[in-house]
Coordinates of C-alpha atoms and ligand atoms in Angstrom, one line a residue:
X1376 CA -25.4 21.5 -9.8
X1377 CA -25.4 18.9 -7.1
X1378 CA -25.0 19.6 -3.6
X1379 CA -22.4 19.4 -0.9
X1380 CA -22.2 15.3 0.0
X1381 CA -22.8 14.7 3.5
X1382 CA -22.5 10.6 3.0
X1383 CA -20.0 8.9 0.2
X1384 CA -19.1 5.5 -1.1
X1385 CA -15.9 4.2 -2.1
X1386 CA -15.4 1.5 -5.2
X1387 CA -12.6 -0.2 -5.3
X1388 CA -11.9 -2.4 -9.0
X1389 CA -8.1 -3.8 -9.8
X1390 CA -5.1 -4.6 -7.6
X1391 CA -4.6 -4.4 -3.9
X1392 CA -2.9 -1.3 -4.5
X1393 CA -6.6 0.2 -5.1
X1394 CA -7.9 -1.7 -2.0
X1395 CA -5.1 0.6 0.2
X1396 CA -5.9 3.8 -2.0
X1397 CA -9.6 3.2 -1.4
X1398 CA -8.8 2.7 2.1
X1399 CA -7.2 6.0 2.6
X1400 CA -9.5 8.0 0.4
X1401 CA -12.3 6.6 2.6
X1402 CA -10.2 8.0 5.8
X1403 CA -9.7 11.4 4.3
X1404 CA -13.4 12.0 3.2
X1405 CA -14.1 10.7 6.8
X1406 CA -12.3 13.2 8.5
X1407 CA -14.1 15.9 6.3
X1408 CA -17.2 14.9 8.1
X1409 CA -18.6 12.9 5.8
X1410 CA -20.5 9.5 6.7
X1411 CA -19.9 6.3 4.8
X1412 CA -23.2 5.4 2.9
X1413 CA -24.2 1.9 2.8
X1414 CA -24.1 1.2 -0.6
X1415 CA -23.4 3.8 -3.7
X1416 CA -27.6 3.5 -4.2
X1417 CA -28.1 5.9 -1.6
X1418 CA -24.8 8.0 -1.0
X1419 CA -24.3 11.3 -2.2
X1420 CA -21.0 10.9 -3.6
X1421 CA -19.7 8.0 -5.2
X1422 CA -15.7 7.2 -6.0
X1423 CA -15.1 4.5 -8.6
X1424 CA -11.3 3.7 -7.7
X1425 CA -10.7 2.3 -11.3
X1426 CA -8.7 0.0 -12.8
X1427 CA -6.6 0.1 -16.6
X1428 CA -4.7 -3.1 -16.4
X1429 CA -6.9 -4.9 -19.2
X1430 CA -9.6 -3.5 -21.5
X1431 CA -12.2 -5.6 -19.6
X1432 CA -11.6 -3.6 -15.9
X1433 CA -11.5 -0.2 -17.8
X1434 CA -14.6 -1.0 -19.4
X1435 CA -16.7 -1.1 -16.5
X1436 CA -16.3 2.2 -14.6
X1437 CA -18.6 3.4 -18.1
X1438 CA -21.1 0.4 -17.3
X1439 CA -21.3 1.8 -13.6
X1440 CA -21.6 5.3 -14.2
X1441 CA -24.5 4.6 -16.4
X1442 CA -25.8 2.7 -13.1
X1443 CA -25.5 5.4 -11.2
X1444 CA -27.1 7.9 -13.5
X1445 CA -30.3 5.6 -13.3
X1446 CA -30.9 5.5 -9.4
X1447 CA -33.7 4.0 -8.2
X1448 CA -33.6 7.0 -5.8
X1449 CA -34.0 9.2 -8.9
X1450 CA -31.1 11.2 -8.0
X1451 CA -28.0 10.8 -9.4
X1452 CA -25.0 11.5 -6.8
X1453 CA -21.9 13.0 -7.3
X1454 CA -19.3 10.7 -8.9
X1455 CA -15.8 11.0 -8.8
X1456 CA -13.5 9.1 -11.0
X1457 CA -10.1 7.9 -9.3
X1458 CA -7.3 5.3 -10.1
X1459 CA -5.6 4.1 -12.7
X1460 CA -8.5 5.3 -15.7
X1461 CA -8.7 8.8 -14.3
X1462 CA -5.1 8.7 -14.9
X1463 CA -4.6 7.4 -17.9
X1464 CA -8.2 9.3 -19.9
X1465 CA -8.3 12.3 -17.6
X1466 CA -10.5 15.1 -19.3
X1467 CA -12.2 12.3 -21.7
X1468 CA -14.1 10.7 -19.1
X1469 CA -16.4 13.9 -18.6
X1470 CA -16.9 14.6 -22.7
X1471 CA -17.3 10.7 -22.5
X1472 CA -19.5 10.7 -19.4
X1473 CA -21.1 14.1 -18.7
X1474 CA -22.4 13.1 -15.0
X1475 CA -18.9 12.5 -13.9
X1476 CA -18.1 15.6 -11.8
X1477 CA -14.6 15.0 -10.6
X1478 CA -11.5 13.2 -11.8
X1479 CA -8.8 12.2 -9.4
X1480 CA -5.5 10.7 -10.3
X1481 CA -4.0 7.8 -7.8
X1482 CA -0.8 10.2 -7.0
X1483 CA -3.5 13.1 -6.2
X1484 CA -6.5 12.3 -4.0
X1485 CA -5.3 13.7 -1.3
X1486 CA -6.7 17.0 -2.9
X1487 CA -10.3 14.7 -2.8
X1488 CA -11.9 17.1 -0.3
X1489 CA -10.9 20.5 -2.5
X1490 CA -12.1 18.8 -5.4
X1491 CA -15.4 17.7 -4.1
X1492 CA -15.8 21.5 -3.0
X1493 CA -14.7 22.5 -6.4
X1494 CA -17.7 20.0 -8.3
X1495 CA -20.5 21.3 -5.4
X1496 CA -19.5 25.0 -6.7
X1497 CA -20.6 23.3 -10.7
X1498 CA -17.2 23.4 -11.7
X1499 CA -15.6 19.7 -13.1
X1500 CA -13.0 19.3 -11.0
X1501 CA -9.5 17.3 -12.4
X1502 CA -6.4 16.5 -10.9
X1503 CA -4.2 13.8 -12.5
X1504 CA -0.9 15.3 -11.5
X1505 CA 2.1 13.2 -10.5
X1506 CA 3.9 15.0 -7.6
X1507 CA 6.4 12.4 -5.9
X1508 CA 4.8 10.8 -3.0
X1509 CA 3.4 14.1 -1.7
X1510 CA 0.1 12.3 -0.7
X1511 CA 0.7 9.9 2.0
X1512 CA 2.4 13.4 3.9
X1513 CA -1.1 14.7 3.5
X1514 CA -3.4 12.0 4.5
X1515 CA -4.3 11.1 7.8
X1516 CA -3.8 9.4 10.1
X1517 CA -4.6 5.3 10.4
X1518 CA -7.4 4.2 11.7
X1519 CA -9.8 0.9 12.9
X1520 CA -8.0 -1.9 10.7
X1521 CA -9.0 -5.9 10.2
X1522 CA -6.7 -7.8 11.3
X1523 CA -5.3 -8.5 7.8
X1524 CA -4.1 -4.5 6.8
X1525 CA -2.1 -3.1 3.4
X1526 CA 0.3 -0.9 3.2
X1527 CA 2.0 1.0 0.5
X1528 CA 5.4 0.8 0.5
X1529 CA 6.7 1.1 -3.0
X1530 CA 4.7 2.8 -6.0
X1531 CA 5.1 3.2 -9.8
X1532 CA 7.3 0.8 -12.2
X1533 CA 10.4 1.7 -14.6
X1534 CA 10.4 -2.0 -15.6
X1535 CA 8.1 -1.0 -18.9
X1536 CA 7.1 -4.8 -19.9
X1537 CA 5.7 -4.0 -23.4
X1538 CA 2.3 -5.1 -22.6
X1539 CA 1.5 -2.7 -19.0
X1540 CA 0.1 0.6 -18.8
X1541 CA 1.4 0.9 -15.1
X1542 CA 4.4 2.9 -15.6
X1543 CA 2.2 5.2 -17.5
X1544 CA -0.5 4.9 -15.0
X1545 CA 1.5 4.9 -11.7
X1546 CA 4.2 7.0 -13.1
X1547 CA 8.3 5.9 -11.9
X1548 CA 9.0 3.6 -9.4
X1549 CA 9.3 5.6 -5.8
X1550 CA 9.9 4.0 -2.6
X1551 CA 8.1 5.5 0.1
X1552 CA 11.0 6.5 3.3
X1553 CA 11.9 3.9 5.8
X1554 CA 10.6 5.4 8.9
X1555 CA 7.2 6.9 7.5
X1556 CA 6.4 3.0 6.5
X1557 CA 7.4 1.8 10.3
X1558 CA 5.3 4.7 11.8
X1559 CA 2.4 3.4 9.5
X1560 CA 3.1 -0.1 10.6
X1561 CA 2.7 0.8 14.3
X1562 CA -0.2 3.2 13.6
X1563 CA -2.5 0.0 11.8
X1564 CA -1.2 -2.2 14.5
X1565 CA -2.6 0.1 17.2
X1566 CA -5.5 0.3 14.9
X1567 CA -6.4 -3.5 15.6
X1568 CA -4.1 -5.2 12.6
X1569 CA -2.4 -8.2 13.1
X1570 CA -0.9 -8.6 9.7
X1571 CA 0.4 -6.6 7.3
X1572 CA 0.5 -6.8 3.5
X1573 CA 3.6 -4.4 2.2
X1574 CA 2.3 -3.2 -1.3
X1575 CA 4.0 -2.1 -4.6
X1576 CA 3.6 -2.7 -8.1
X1577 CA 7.4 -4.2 -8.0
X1578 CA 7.7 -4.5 -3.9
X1579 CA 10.8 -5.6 -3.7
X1580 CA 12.3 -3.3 -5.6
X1581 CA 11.8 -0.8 -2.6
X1582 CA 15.1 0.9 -1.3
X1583 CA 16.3 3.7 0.5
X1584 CA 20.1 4.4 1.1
X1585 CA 21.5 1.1 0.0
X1586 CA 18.4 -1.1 2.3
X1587 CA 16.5 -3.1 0.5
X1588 CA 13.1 -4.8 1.4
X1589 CA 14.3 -7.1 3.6
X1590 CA 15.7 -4.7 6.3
X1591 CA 12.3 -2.9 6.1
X1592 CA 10.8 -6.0 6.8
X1593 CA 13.4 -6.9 10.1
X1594 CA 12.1 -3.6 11.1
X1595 CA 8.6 -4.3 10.9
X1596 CA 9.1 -8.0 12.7
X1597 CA 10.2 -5.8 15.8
X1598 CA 6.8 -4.1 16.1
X1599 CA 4.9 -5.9 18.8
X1600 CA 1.4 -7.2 18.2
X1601 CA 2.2 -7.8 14.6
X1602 CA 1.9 -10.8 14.3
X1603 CA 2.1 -11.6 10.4
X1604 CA 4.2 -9.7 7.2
X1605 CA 3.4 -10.3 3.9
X1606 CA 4.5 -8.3 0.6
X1607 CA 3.3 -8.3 -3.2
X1608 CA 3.9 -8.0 -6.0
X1609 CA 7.2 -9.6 -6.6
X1610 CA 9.9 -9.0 -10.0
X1611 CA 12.1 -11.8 -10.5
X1612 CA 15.1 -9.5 -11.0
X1613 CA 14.5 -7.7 -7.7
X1614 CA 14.6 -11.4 -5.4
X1615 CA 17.6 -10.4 -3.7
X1616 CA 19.9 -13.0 -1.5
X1617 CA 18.8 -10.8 1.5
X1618 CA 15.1 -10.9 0.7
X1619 CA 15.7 -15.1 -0.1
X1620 CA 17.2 -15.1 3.4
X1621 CA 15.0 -13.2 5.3
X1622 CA 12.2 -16.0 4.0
X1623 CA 14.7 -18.5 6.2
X1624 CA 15.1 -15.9 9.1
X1625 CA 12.0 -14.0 10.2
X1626 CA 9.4 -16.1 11.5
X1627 CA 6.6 -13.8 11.2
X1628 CA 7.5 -13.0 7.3
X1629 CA 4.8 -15.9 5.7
X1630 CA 5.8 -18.8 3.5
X1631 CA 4.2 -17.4 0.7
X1632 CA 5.8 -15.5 -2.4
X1633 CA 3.8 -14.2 -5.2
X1634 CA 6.2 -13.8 -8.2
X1635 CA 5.1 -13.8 -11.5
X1636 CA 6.4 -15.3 -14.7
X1637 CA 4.5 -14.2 -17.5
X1638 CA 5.4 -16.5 -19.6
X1639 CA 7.4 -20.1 -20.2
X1640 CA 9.2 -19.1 -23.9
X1641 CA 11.6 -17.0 -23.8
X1642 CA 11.5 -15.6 -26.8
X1643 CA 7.9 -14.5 -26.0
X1644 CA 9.9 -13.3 -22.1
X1645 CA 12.3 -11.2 -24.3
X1646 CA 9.1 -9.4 -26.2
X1647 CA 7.8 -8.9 -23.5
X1648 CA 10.8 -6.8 -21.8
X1649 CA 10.6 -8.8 -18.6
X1650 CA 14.8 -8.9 -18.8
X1651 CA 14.8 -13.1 -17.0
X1652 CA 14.5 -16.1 -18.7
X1653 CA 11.9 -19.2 -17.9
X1654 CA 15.8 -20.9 -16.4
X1655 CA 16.5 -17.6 -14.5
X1656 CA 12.8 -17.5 -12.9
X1657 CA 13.3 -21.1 -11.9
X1658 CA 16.3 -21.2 -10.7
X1659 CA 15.5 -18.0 -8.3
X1660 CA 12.8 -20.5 -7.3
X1661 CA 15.1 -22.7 -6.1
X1662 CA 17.3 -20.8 -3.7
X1663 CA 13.8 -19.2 -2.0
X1664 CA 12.6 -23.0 -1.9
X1665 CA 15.5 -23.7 -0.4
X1666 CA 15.7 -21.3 2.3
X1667 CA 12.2 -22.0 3.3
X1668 CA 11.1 -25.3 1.6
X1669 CA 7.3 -25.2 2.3
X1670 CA 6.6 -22.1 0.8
X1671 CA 3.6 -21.7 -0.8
X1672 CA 4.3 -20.2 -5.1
X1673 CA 2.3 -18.0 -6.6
X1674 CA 2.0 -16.5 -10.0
X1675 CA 0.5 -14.5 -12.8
X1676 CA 0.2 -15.3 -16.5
X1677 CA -0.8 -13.9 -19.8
X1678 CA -1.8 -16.1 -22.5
X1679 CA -2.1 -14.9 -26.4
X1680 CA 0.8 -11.9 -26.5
X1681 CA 1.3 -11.2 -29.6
X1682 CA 2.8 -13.8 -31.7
X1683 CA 2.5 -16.2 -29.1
X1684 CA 3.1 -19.8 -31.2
X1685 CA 1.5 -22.9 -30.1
X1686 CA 5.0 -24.7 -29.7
X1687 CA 5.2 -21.0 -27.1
X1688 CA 2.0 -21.5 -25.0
X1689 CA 3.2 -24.7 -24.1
X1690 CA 6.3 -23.7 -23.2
X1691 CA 4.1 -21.7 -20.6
X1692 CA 2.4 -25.2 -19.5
X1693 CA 5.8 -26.6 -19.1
X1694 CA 7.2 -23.8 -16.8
X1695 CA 3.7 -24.7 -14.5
X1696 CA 4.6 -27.9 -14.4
X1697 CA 8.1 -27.5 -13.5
X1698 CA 7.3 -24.8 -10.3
X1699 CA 4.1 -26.6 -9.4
X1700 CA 1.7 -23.2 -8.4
X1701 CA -0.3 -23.1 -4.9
X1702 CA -1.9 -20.4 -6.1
X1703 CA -2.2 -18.2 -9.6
X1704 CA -3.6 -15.4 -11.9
X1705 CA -4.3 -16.2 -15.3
X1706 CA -5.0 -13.5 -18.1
X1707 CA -5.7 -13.1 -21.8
X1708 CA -3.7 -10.5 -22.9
X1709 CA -5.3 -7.3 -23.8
X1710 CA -4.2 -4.4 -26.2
X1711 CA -3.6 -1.8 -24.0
X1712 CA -3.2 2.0 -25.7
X1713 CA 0.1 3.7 -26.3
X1714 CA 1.6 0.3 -24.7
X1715 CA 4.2 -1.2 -27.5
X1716 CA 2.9 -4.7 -27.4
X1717 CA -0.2 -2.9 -28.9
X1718 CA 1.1 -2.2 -32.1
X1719 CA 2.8 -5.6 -32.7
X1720 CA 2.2 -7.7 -35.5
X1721 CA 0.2 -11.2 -35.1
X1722 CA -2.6 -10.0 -32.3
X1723 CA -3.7 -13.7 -31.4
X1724 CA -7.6 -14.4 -32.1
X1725 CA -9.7 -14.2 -29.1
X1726 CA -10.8 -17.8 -29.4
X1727 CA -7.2 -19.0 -29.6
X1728 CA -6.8 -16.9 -26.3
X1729 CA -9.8 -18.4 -24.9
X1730 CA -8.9 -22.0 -25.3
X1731 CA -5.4 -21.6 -24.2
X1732 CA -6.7 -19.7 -21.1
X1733 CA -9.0 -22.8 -20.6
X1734 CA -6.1 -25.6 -21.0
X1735 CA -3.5 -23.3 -18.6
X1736 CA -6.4 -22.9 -15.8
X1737 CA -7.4 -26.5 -15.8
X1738 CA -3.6 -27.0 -14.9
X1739 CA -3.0 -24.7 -12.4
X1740 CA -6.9 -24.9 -10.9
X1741 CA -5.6 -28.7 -10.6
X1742 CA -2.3 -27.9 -8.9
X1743 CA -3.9 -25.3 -6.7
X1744 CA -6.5 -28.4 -5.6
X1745 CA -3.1 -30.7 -4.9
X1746 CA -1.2 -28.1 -2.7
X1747 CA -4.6 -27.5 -0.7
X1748 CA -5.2 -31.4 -0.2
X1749 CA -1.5 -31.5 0.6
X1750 CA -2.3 -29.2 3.8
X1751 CA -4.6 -32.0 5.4
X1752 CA -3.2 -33.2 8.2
X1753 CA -0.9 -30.1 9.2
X1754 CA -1.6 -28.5 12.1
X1755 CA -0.8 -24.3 12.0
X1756 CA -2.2 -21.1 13.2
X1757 CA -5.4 -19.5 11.3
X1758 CA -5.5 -15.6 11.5
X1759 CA -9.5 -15.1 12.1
X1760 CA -10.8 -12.5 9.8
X1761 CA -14.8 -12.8 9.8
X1762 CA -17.7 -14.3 11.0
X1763 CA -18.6 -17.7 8.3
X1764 CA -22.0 -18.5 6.5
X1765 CA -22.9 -21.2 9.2
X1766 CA -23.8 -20.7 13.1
X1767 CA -20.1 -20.6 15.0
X1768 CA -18.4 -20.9 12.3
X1769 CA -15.4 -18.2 12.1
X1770 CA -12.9 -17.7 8.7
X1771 CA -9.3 -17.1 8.6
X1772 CA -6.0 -17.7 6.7
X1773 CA -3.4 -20.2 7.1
X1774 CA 0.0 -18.9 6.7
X1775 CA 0.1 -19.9 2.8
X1776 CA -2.6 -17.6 2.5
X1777 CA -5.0 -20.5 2.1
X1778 CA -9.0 -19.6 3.3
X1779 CA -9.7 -21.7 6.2
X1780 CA -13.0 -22.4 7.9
X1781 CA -13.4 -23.5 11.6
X1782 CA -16.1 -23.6 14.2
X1783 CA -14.5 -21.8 17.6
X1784 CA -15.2 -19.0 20.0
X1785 CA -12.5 -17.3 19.0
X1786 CA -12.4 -13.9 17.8
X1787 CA -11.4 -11.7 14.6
X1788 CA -7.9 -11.1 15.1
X1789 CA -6.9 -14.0 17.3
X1790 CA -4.6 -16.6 16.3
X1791 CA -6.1 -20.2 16.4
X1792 CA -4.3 -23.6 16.6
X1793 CA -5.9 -25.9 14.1
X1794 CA -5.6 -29.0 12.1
X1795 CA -6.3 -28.9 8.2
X1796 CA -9.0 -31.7 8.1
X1797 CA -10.2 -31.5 4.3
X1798 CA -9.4 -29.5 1.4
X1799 CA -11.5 -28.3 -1.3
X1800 CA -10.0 -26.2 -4.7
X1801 CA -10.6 -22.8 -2.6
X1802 CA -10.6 -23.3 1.0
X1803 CA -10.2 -26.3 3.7
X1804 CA -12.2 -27.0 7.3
X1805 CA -10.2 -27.1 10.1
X1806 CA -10.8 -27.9 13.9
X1807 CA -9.6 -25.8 16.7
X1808 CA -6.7 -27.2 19.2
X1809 CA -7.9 -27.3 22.3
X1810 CA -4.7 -26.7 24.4
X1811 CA -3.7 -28.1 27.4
X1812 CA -3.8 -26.7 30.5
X1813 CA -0.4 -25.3 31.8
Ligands
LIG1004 N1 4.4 -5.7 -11.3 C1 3.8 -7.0 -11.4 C2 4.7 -7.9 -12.2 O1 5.6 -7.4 -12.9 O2 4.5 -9.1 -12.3 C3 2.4 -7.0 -11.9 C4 1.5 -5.9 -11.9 S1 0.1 -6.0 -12.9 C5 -0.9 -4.9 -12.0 C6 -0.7 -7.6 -12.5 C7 -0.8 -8.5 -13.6 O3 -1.6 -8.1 -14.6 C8 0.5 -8.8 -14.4 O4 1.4 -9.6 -13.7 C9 0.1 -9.4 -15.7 O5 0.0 -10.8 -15.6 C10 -1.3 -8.8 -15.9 N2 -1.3 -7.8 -17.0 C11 -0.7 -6.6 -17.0 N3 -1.0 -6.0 -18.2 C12 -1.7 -6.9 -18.9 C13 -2.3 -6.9 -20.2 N4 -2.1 -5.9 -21.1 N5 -3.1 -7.9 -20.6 C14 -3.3 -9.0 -19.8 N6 -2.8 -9.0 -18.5 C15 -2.0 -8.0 -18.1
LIG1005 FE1 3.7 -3.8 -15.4 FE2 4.8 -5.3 -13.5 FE3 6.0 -5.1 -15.9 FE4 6.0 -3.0 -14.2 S1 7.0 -5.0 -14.0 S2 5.6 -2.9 -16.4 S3 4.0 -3.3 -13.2 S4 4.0 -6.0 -15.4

């Protein structure tokens, strides 16, 4: 039996989505009294916040537990299983993994505390229920933020692409209510944050009585001391006129829009279920270009789905070409269980995955180099977000979400003027505007 925890650590794999659960679950155990540990060597319970989204991220929770059997300290902790893995395994994680004492679903850690009192009294403690929403009501409430803060806004998917275990992870796509996001907003900006990521696994698919995103995000624009909205992740067939126009219309909503394709063939876009074409994807591209023409595009990508053709992958290289990325996420696909795509005929060979995955990064690594060196000259605001490697040097993020290095005095959280000097593939230098006197 292992005792009461007085210090915990919280591991976060996967999506931002985690990053926010973690986040919260770190809040909650905190106001139970416990202290954040340092590192999970030396804390007496440890939370891996999982991920299931390839075979590769659900893997390692197993490789970590082992870990954390083997202590230096000699003492294994308490671990706790949470996320999307819990979820989705549930009750097979302990026969699979004896030492794991408590396993936590992501609609359900808000019972963390009771749990962890259920695995000090020897018991292994589950919960992978699905009640709608009824944790954020029980966490609570926000506090000391970075400047850059997430926040959930929109959970689950019904969109079922035939490769995703989120609608079986995440359960049905629930928007959280209007003014319970708002009060949150204003609770992390009190708490020190200056901008705000809005989170879901299809964002802008969030609604409440007829309002889509972009009125939440006019609401949130009125919050002062926010100085920053973002939101991900985007579905092409929820990029509504009001959410294209609100790109033209709110200055502090960044020019930046992650919205991923999947795929340039359609007929690998139809097998997938993702219900818009390669035309449809770019011709949504267009109208958001042209409300706010120097937004910065983002994607994410699978290569190999089953029965993916040559002649189809390059379809895919075509569709890059034609959007020209800033910024993306490339992927091999990965058989995910009880998914469809996991029973199709024609699983591609890894090593045709691998090489395609090689050819589609060079191009987008390339174009990701191009929009950076495109930046030089411009002169913009940096959000400061830490200290950098190098005496006086601070790093921040431009408003295309691009890492930015400067020397100043300034602070984490202030706003900097700076011109873009030099770009590299991840990051550019800038120099701090002095401004004139008034
Ligand atoms: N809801 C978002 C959308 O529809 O684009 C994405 C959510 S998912 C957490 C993030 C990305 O993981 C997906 O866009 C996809 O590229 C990738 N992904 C999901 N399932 C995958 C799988 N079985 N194999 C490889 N990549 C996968
Ligand atoms: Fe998964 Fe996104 Fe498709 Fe939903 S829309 S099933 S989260 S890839």
């Amino acid at each position: 039996m292992k005792p009461s925890p007085r210090t915990f650590h919280v591991k976060s794999f996967g999506c931002q989505m985690n990053v926010y659960d973690g986040d919260r679950m770190t809040e909650l155990l905190e106001a139970e009294g416990l202290k954040a540990a340092a590192d999970a060597e030396t804390a007496d319970l440890v939370v891996l916040n999982t991920c299931h989204i390839r075979e590769k991220a659900a893997e390692k929770v197993y490789s970590d537990i082992g870990r954390l059997v083997k202590r230096e300290t000699g003492r294994a902790p308490m671990i706790a299983v949470a996320g999307c893995v819990a979820q989705a395994e549930g009750a097979e994680i302990p026969r699979r993994a004896p030492a794991v004492d408590i396993v936590v679903g992501p609609q359900a850690y808000h019972n963390l505390p009771a749990l962890v009192r259920e695995a000090a009294a020897g018991r292994t403690a589950l919960d992978t229920d699905m009640p709608a929403l009824s944790k954020f009501g029980a966490l609570p409430a926000r506090r000391r933020q970075a400047p850059g803060a997430f926040l959930t806004v929109q959970e689950g998917c019904d969109k079922f692409c035939t490769y995703c275990v989120v609608p079986y992870t995440r359960g049905a796509e629930l928007s959280r209510p209007f003014t319970a996001i708002v009060d949150e907003a204003k609770a992390l900006v009190d708490a020190g944050a200056r901008e705000i990521t809005l989170l879901g696994q299809n964002v802008n698919a969030w609604r409440e009585d007829g309002r889509g995103l972009d009125e939440l995000i006019r609401a949130l624009d009125a919050i002062p001391g926010l100085a920053r909205i973002r939101y991900t992740t985007s579905h092409p067939n929820d990029m509504t006129e009001g959410l294209i126009r609100a790109h033209a219309e709110v200055e502090k909503l960044m020019p930046y829009l992650h919205l991923p394709v999947q795929s340039g063939s359609d007929r690998v876009l139809r097998a997938m279920n993702r219900s818009h074409s390669a035309d449809s994807y770019l011709r949504i591209l267009e109208r958001v270009r042209a409300a706010r023409p120097d937004i910065a595009i983002s994607g994410d990508f699978i290569v190999g789905f089953p029965g993916e053709t040559e002649a189809e992958f390059e379809e895919t290289l075509r569709i890059v070409e034609a959007v020209n990325y800033a910024q993306a996420f490339s992927f091999k696909y990965s058989a995910r269980p009880g998914t469809p795509a996991a029973g199709m005929a024609d699983q591609v060979p890894l090593a045709v995955m691998d090489e395609r995955l090689q050819r589609l990064q060079a191009l987008l690594n390339a174009q990701q180099l191009a929009f950076n060196q495109a930046s030089v000259g411009r002169r913009t605001q940096v959000l400061i977000e830490r200290v950098g490697r190098k005496p006086g040097q601070m790093l921040g993020k431009s408003p295309w979400l691009q890492s930015v290095h400067l020397e100043t005095d300034a602070a984490i959280g202030d706003l900097v003027e700076v011109e873009l000097l030099a770009a590299g593939p991840n990051s550019l230098a800038g120099a701090a505007l002095v401004r004139e006197a008034a």
